[in-house]
XYZ file of C-alpha atoms in Angstrom:
611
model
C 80.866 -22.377 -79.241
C 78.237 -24.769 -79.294
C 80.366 -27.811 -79.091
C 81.923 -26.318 -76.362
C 78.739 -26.119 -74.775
C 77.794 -29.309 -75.763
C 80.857 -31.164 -74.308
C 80.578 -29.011 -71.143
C 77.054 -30.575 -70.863
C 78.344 -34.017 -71.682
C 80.796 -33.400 -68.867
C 78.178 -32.161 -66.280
C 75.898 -35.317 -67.092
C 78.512 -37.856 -66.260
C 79.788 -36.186 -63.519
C 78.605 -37.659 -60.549
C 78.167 -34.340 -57.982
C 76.294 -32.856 -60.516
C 74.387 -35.638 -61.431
C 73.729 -36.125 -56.923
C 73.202 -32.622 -56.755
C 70.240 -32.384 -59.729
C 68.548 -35.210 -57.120
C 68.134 -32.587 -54.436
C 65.833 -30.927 -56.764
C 67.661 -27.101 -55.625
C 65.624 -24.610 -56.369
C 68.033 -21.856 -57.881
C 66.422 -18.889 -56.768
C 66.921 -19.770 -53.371
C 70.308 -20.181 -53.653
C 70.939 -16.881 -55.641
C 68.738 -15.545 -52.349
C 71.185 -17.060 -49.869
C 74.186 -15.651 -51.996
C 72.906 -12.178 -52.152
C 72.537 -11.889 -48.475
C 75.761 -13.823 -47.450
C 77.426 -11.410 -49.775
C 75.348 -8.888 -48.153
C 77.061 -9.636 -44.930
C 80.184 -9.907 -45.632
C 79.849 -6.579 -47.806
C 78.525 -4.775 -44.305
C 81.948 -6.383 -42.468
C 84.359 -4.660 -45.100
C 82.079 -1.689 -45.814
C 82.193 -1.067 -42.038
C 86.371 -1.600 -41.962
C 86.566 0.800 -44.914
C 84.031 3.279 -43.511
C 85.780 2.999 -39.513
C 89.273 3.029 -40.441
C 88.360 6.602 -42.799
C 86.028 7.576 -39.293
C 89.570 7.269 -36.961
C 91.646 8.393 -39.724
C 89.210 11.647 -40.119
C 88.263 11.850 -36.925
C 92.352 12.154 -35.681
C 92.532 15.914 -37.316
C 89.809 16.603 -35.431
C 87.397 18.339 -37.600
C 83.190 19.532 -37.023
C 81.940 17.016 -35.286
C 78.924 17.269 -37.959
C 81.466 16.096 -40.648
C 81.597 12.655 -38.787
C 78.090 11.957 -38.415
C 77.535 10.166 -41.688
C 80.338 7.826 -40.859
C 79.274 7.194 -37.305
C 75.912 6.304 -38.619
C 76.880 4.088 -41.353
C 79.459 2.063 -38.735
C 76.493 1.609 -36.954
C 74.476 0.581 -39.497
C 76.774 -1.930 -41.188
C 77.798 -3.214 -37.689
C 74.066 -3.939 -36.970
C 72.708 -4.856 -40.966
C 75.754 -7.768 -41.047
C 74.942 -9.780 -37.921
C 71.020 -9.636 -39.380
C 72.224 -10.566 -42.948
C 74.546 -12.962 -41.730
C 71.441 -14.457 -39.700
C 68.990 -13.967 -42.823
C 71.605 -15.967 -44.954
C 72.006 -18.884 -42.460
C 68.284 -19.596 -42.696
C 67.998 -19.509 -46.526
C 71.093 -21.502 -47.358
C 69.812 -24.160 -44.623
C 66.317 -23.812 -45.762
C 67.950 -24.646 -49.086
C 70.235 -27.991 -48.180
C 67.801 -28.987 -45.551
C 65.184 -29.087 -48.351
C 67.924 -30.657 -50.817
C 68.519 -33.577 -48.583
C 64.843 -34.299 -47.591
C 64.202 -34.689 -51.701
C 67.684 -36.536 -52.610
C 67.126 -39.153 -49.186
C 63.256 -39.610 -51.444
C 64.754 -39.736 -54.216
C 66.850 -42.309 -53.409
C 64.751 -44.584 -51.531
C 62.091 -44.601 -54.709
C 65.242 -45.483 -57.057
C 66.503 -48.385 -54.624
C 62.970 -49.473 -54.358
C 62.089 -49.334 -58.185
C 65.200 -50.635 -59.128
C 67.469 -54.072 -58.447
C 67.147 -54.920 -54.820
C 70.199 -56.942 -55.514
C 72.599 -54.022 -55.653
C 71.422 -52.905 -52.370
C 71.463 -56.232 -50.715
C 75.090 -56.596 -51.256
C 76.049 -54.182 -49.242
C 76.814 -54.251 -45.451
C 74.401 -52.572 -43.400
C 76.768 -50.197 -42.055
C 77.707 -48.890 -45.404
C 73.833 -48.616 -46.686
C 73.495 -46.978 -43.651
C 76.523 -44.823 -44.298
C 75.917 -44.033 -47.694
C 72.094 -42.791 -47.186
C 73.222 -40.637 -44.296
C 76.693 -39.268 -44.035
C 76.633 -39.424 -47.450
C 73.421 -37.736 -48.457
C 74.786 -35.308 -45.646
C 78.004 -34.523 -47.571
C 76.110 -34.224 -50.836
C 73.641 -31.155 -49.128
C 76.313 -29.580 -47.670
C 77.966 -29.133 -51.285
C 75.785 -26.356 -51.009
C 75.782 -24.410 -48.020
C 79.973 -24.992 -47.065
C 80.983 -24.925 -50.858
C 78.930 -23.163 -53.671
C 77.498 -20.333 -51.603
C 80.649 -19.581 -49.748
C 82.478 -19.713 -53.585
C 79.772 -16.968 -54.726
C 79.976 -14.871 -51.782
C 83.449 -14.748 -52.158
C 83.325 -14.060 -55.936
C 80.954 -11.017 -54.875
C 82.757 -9.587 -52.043
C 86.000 -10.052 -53.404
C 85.075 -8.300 -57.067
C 83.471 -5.545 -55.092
C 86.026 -5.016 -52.504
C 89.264 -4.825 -55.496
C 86.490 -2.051 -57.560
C 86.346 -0.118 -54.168
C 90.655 0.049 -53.512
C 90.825 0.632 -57.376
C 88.580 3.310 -56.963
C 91.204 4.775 -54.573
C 94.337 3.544 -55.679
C 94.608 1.378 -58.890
C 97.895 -0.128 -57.756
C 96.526 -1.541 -54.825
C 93.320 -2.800 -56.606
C 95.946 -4.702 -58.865
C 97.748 -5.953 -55.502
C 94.643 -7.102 -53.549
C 93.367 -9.016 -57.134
C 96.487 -10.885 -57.111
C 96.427 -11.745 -53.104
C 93.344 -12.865 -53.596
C 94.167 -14.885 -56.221
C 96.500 -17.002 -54.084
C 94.438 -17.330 -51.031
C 91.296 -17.891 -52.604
C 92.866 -20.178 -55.701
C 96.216 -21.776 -54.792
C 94.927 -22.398 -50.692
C 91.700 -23.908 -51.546
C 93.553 -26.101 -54.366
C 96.156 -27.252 -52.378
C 93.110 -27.598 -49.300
C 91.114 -30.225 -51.680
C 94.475 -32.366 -53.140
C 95.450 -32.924 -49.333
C 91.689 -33.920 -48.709
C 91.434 -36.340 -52.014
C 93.227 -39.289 -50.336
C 92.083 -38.277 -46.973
C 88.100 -38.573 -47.793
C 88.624 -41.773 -50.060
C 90.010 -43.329 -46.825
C 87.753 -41.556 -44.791
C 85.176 -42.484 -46.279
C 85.628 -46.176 -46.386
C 87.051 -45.913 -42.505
C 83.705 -44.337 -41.629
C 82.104 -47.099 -43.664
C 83.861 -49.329 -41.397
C 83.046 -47.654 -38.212
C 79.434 -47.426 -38.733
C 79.692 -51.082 -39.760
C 81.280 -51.943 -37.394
C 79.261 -50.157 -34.642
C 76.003 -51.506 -35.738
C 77.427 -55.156 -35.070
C 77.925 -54.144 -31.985
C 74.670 -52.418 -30.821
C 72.549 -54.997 -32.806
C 74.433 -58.364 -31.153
C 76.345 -57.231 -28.248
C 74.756 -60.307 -26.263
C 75.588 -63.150 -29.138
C 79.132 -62.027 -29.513
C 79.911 -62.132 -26.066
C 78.441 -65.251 -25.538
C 80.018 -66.725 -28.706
C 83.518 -64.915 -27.741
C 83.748 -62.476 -30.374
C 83.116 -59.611 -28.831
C 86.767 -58.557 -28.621
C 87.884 -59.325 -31.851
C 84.093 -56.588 -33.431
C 85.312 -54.234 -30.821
C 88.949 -54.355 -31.569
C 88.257 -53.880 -34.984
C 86.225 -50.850 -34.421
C 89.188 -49.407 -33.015
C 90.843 -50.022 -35.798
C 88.328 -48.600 -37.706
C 88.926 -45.391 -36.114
C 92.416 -45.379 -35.549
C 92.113 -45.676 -39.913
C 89.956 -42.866 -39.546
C 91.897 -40.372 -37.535
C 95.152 -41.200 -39.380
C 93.436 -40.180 -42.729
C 92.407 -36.808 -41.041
C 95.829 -36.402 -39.555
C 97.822 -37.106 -43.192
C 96.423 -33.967 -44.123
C 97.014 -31.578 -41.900
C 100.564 -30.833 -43.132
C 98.856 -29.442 -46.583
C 96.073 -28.036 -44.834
C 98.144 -26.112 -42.879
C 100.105 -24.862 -46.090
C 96.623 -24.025 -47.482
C 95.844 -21.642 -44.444
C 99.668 -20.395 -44.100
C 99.072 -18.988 -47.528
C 96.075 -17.380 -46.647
C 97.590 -15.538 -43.437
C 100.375 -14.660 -45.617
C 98.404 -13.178 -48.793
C 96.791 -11.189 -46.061
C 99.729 -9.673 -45.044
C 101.081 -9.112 -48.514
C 98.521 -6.969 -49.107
C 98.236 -4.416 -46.487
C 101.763 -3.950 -47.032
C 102.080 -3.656 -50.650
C 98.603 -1.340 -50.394
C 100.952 0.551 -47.594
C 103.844 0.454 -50.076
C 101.754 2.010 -53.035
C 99.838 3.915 -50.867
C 103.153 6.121 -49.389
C 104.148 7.611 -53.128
C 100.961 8.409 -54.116
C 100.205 10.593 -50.948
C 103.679 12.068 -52.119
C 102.037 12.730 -55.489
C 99.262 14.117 -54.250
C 97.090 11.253 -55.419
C 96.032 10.140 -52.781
C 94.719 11.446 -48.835
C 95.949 10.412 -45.302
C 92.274 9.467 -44.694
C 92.301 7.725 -48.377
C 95.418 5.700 -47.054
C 94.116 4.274 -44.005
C 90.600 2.961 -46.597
C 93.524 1.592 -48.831
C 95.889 -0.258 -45.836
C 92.925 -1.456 -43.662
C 90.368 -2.396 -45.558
C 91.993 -5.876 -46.866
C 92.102 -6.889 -43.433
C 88.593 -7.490 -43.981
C 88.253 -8.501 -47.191
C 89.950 -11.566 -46.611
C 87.626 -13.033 -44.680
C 86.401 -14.145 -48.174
C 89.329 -16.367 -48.572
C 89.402 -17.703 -45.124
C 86.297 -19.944 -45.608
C 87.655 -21.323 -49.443
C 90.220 -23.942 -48.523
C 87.301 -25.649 -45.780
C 84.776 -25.157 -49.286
C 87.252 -26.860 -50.953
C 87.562 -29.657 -48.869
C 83.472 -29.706 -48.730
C 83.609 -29.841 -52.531
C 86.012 -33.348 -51.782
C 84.302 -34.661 -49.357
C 80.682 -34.024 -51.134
C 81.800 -35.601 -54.758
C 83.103 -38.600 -53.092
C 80.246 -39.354 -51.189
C 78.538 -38.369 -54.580
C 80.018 -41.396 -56.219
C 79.298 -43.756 -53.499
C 75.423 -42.471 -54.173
C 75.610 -43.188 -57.582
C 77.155 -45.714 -57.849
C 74.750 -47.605 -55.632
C 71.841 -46.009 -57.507
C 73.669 -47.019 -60.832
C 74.010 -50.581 -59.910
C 70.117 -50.608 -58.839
C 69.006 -49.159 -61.852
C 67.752 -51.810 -64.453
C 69.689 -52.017 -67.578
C 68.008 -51.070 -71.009
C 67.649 -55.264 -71.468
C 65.822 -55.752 -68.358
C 62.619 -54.403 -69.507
C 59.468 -56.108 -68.990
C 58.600 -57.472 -72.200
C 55.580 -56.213 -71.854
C 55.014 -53.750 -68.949
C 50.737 -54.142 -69.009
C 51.115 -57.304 -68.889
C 51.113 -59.088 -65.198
C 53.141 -62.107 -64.162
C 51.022 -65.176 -65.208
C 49.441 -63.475 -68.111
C 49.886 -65.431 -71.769
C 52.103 -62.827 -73.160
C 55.475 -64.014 -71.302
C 56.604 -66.635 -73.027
C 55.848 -70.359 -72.046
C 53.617 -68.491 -69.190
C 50.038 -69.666 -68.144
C 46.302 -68.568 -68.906
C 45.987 -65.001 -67.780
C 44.486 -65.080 -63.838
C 46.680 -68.214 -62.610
C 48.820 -68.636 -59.661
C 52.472 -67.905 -60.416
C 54.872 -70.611 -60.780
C 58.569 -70.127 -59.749
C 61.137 -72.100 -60.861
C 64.940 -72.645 -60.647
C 66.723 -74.487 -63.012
C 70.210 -75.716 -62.484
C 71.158 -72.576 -60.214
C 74.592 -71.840 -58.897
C 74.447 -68.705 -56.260
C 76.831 -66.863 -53.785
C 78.321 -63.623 -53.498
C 81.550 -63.839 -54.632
C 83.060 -64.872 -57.627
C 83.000 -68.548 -56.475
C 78.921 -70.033 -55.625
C 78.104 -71.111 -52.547
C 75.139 -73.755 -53.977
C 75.280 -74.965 -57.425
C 72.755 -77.154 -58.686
C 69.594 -76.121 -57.219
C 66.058 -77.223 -59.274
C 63.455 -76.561 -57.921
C 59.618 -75.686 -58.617
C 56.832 -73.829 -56.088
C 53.369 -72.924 -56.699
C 50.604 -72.124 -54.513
C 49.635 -74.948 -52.620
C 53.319 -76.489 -52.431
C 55.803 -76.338 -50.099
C 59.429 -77.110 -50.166
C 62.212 -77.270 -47.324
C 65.709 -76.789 -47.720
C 67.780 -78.210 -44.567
C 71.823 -77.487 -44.173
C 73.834 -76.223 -41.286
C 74.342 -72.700 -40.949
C 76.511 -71.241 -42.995
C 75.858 -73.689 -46.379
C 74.206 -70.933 -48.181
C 70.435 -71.398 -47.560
C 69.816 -67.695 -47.569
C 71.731 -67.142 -50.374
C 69.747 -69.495 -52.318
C 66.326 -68.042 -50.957
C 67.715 -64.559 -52.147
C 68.427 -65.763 -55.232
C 64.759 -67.744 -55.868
C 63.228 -63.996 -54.608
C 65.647 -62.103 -57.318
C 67.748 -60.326 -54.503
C 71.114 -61.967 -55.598
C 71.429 -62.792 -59.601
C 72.448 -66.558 -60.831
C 75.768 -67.212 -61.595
C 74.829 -70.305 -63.613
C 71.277 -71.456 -64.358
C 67.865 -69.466 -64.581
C 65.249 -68.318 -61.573
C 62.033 -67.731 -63.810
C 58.294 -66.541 -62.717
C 55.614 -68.148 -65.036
C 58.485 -68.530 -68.012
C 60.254 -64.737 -67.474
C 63.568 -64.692 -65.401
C 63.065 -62.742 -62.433
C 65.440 -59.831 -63.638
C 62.919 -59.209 -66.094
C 60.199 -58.760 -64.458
C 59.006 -55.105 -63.013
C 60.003 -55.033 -59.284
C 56.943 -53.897 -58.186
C 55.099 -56.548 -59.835
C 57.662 -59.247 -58.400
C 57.086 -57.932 -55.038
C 53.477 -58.684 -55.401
C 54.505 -62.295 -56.485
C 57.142 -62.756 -53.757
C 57.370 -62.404 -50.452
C 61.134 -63.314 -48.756
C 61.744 -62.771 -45.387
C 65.102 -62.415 -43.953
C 66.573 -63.431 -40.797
C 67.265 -59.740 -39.988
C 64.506 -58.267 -41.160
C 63.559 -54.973 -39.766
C 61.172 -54.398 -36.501
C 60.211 -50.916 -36.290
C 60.004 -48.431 -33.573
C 55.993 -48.143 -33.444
C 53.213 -50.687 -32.295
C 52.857 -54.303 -33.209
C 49.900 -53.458 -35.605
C 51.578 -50.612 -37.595
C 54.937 -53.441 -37.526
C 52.201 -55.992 -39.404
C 50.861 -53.230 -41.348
C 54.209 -53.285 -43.484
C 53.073 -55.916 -45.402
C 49.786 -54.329 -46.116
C 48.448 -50.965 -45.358
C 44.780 -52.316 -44.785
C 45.430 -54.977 -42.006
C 42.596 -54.617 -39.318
C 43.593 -55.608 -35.579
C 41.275 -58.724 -36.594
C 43.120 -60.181 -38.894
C 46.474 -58.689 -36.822
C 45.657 -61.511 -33.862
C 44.882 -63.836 -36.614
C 48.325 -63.884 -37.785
C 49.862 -63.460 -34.373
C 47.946 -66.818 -33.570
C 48.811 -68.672 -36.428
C 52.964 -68.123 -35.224
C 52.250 -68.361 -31.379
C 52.253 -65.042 -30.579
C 48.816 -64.757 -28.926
C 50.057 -65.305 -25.313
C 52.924 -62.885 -26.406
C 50.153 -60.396 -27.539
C 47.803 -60.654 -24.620
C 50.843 -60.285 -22.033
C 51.528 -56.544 -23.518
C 50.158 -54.016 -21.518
C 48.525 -51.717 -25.037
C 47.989 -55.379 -27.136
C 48.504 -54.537 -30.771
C 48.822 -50.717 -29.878
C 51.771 -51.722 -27.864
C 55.172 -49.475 -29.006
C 57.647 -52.075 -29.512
C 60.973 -49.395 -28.863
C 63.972 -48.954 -31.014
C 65.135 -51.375 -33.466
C 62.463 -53.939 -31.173
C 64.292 -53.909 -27.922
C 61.444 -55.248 -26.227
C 61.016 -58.297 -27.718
C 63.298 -61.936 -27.716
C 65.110 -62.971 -30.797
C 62.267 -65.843 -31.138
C 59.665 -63.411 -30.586
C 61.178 -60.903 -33.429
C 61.240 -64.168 -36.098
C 57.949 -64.949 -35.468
C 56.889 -61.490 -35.602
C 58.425 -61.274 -39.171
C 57.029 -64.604 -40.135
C 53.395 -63.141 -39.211
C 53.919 -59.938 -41.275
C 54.847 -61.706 -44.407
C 51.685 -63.861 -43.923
C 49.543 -60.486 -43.876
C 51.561 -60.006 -46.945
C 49.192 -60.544 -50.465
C 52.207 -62.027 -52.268
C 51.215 -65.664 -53.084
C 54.385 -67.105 -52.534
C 56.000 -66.956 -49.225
C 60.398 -67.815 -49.103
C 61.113 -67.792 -44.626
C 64.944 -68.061 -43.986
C 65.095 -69.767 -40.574
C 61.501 -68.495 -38.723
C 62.444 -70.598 -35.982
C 65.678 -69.366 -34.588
C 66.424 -68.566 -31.282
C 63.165 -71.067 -29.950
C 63.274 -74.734 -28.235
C 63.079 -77.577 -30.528
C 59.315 -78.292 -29.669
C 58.397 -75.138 -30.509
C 60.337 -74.821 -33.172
C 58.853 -77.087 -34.855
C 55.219 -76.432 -34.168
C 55.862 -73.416 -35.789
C 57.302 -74.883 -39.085
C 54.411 -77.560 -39.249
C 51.713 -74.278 -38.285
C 53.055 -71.820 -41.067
C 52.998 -74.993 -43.466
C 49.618 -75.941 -42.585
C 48.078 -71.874 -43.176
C 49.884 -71.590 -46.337
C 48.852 -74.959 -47.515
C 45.067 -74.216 -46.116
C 45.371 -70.983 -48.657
C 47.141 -71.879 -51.609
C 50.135 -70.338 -50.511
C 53.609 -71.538 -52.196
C 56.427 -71.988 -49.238
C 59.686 -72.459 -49.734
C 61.091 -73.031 -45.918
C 65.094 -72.808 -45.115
C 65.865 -74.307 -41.636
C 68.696 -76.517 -39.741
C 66.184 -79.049 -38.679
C 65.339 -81.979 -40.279
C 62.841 -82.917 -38.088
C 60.376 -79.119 -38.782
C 59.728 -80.570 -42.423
C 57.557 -83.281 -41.385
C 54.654 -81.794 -43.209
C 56.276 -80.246 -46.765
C 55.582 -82.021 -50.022
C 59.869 -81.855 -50.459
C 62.886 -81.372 -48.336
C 66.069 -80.506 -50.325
C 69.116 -81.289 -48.226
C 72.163 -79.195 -48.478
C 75.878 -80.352 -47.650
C 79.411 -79.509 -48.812
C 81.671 -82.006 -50.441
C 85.052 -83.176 -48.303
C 87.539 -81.147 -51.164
C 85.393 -78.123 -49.502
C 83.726 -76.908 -53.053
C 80.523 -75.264 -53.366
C 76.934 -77.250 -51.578
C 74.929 -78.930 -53.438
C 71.679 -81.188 -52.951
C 73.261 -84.343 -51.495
C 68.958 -85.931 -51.057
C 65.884 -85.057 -51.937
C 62.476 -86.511 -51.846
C 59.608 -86.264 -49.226
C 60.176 -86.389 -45.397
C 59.524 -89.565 -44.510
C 61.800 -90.729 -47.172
C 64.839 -89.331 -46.210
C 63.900 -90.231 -42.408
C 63.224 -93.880 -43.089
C 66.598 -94.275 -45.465
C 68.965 -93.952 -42.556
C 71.602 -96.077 -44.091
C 71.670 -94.231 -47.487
C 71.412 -90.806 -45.400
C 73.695 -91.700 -42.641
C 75.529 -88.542 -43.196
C 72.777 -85.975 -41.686
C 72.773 -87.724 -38.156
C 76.598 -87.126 -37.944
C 76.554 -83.515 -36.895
C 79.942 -82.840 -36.677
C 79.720 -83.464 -40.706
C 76.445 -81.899 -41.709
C 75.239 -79.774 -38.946
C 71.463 -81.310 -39.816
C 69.282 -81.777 -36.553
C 67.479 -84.405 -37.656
C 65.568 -84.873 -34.290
């Protein structure tokens, strides 16, 4: 018995509904609460069938009136008690999954953010988006569409076979075994139609979310670019995928609810089939018949809800492995531990690390990065410390950001070592490397609230003084001035009120607020004129510089690095392998050595704006 128990437990850990559902933290008793009174309801609807079919039955010989009034009481009172039960048990089984997904949503977010950012920065946004709300969705709803509607109906139905046995043990027999195929064989055939329909579901509403985002986010660029027909053409797709998943089921799904209609019918006639001899026998009344024939009309309202909990219990355990899988693939191996965790980056105890107190020092050592199974940039060495900064320059697309990703420990190395102070970067605690490191992406996120509470991302403390401060050192004061609240300004959803340029430098100004010593922009000058473009590269190299800030700068333009101690210059070889550093050295270098660097003024090659 108690390896039974013990594999049962072994089967519950690795199973990944469980495992989703123990993160929305449900309180038990609540549920047991929200059984009772569902079962509580639907006890009132087939108390009040059993009770009103005796009242006509009865009432048809027409005997004292007083005889009657129990029944006509109790109809009234079961008609009234199951619409407020039914209401009482829609609050506490919301109260319960509304609660669930508040605590699994936290949950998550402080497992992503303790864990490897890497796993989540692989995915698209539409899918994180997906999987942290339709998902978490699904996974809460396990609760109030599938294990509350299975108890109630475990309740109900036990109760409601005990009352026709009472009666009529034949009957008891045939409503068990009705019940048995509408609330067993429908709801099993319900969830095998829905297991290939909610894989592809799932991934088609991946794609449509996905694929909508695109849309919403850079309507304007695709148009102008020409794309727009080809995102929008594939959100249709998307959906057609979606719809054609929903409609391979039906076929089964209407099986599942044929059988239910059916079992229904089986058993009011086999109760009126059993029913006839034993009023024959003397066993049973005319009134006693009608409790016997009618009342499994109502019972099997039970079974009607079991096929959809079925299909819940689907839907919910695949969106339950698309939770943890994500969570599993954040979560640090046993390997990755610090070595030791009260000991900070820069501290003696990492190996080959400096004198406890000192500015971090990243390095990367021969480093090949990308996404896929193929890099993108191999051969990357680099070093930045406070003080220095170093420019990478490549046309779009040659894997700058990768490369940035992969210095801040977003993306892991697929040849060659990223290392803070001596410790590779997967070692170190993330919340230590996040106080080391500062990375900000091209499409990093402008929230709906004002410009100071946007700045205040980076640290909680930031006064409105030192707000304008950083606004000024990106250009942003005229910007700031112009609003009609200044920093208390709301900037709208997803930053609708601001330009593209204005959103970089926005970004670039919030990671400067930021107490992380070293500082890895992709691209801060995007979507601005060359001039200002690059008074904003030679500005954010000057304040770093001014306060021993390490900068490693990815841009397009040759011409922005005037002012960084290195410029590493990206290109791809003719066969069309992976990028690599084709020059290095300081600005004015690779400037001066036109002939040996002819290649970065031929755009059509390189992509480099050199001026």
């Amino acid at each position: 018995m108690s390896a039974s128990a013990g594999r049962l437990r072994d089967r519950l850990a690795a199973d990944p509904l469980w495992r989703a559902v123990r993160l929305l933290d449900v309180r038990w008793g609540r549920t047991v609460k929200a059984v009772v009174l569902g079962s509580l309801a639907l006890g009132s609807s087939v108390a009040l069938a059993a009770v009103a079919a005796w009242l006509i039955a009865r009432a048809s010989q027409m005997p004292p009136v007083l005889t009657l009034g129990v029944a006509v009481v109790s109809v009234r009172a079961f008609g009234i008690s199951r619409g407020i039960f039914r209401y009482l048990e829609r609050l506490a089984s919301h109260d319960v999954a509304l609660r669930g997904m508040a605590v699994l949503r936290a949950n998550l977010y402080a497992a992503l953010a303790a864990g490897r950012p890497g796993t989540v920065v692989a995915l698209r946004r539409g899918d994180l988006l997906a999987r942290v709300g339709a998902d978490v969705d699904a996974v809460g709803d396990v609760v109030v569409r599938a294990l509350i509607p299975a108890g109630v109906a475990v309740v109900v139905g036990t109760g409601s076979v005990v009352l026709l046995t009472a009666f009529l043990p034949a009957a008891g027999l045939a409503l068990a075994a009705c019940l048995v195929v509408a609330a067993v064989v429908g709801p099993w055939l319900s969830a095998r139609a829905a297991r290939t329909i909610e894989v592809r579901g799932a991934a088609a509403r991946a794609d449509m979310t996905s694929a909508c985002l695109d849309l919403l986010e850079n309507a304007g660029p695709l148009a102008v670019s020409g794309r727009l027909e080809t995102r929008t053409a594939a959100l249709r797709a998307a959906d057609r995928e979606f719809a054609a998943a929903n409609d391979d089921g039906a076929r089964t799904a209407g099986l599942s609810a044929g059988l239910v209609a059916g079992a229904t019918g089986t058993a009011v006639l086999a109760a009126l089939l059993l029913g006839l001899p034993a009023i024959t026998a003397g066993t049973l009344t005319a009134t006693e018949l009608s409790v016997v024939v009618l009342t499994p009309l109502a019972v099997f309202e039970v079974a009607t809800v079991l096929p959809a909990a079925a299909v819940q219990l689907r839907r919910s355990r695949i969106a339950a492995q698309r939770i943890m899988a994500m969570l599993d693939g954040a979560e640090p191996a046993a390997d990755d531990a610090p070595v030791a965790d009260s000991a900070p980056v820069g501290s003696t105890v990492h190996g080959g690390g400096t004198a406890e107190g000192t500015a971090p020092v990243a390095r990367l050592d021969g480093v090949a990065c990308g996404w896929g199974r193929d890099p993108a940039v191999t051969g990357i060495d680099l070093v930045l410390r406070p003080g220095r900064a170093v420019g990478v320059v490549g046309p779009s697309g040659i894997g700058k950001s990768t490369l940035l990703m992969t210095a801040a420990g977003l993306v892991p190395t697929q040849a060659g070592t990223v290392t803070l102070d001596g410790v590779a970067v997967d070692d170190v605690p993330g919340d230590e490397l996040a106080r080391q490191v500062v990375f900000v992406a091209e499409d990093g996120h402008v929230f709906d609230t004002t410009v100071l509470e946007n700045l205040r991302v980076a640290r909680g403390d930031v006064t409105p003084e030192e707000a304008r401060e950083a606004l000024a050192d990106v250009g942003l004061v005229g910007w700031l001035d112009a609003l009609p609240d200044g920093l208390g300004t709301t900037l709208g959803p997803d930053a609708t009120t601001v330009s593209g340029g204005e959103r970089r430098r926005l970004l670039v100004a919030r990671a400067l607020l930021a107490p992380a010593p070293l500082l890895l922009v992709d691209e801060p000058a995007e979507h601005l004129d060359a001039a200002t473009a690059d008074a904003l590269v030679a500005r954010l190299v000057e304040v770093c510089r001014s306060r021993g800030r390490g900068l490693l700068l990815a841009t397009h333009r040759l011409s922005a690095l005037v002012g960084v101690d290195e410029v590493l210059v990206l290109a791809q070889p003719a066969d069309g392998g992976p990028a690599a550093v084709v020059a290095r050295g300081p600005h004015t270098d690779l400037v001066r050595d036109v002939e040996a660097y002819r290649w970065a003024l031929d755009r059509e090659q390189s992509g480099v704006q050199v001026t």
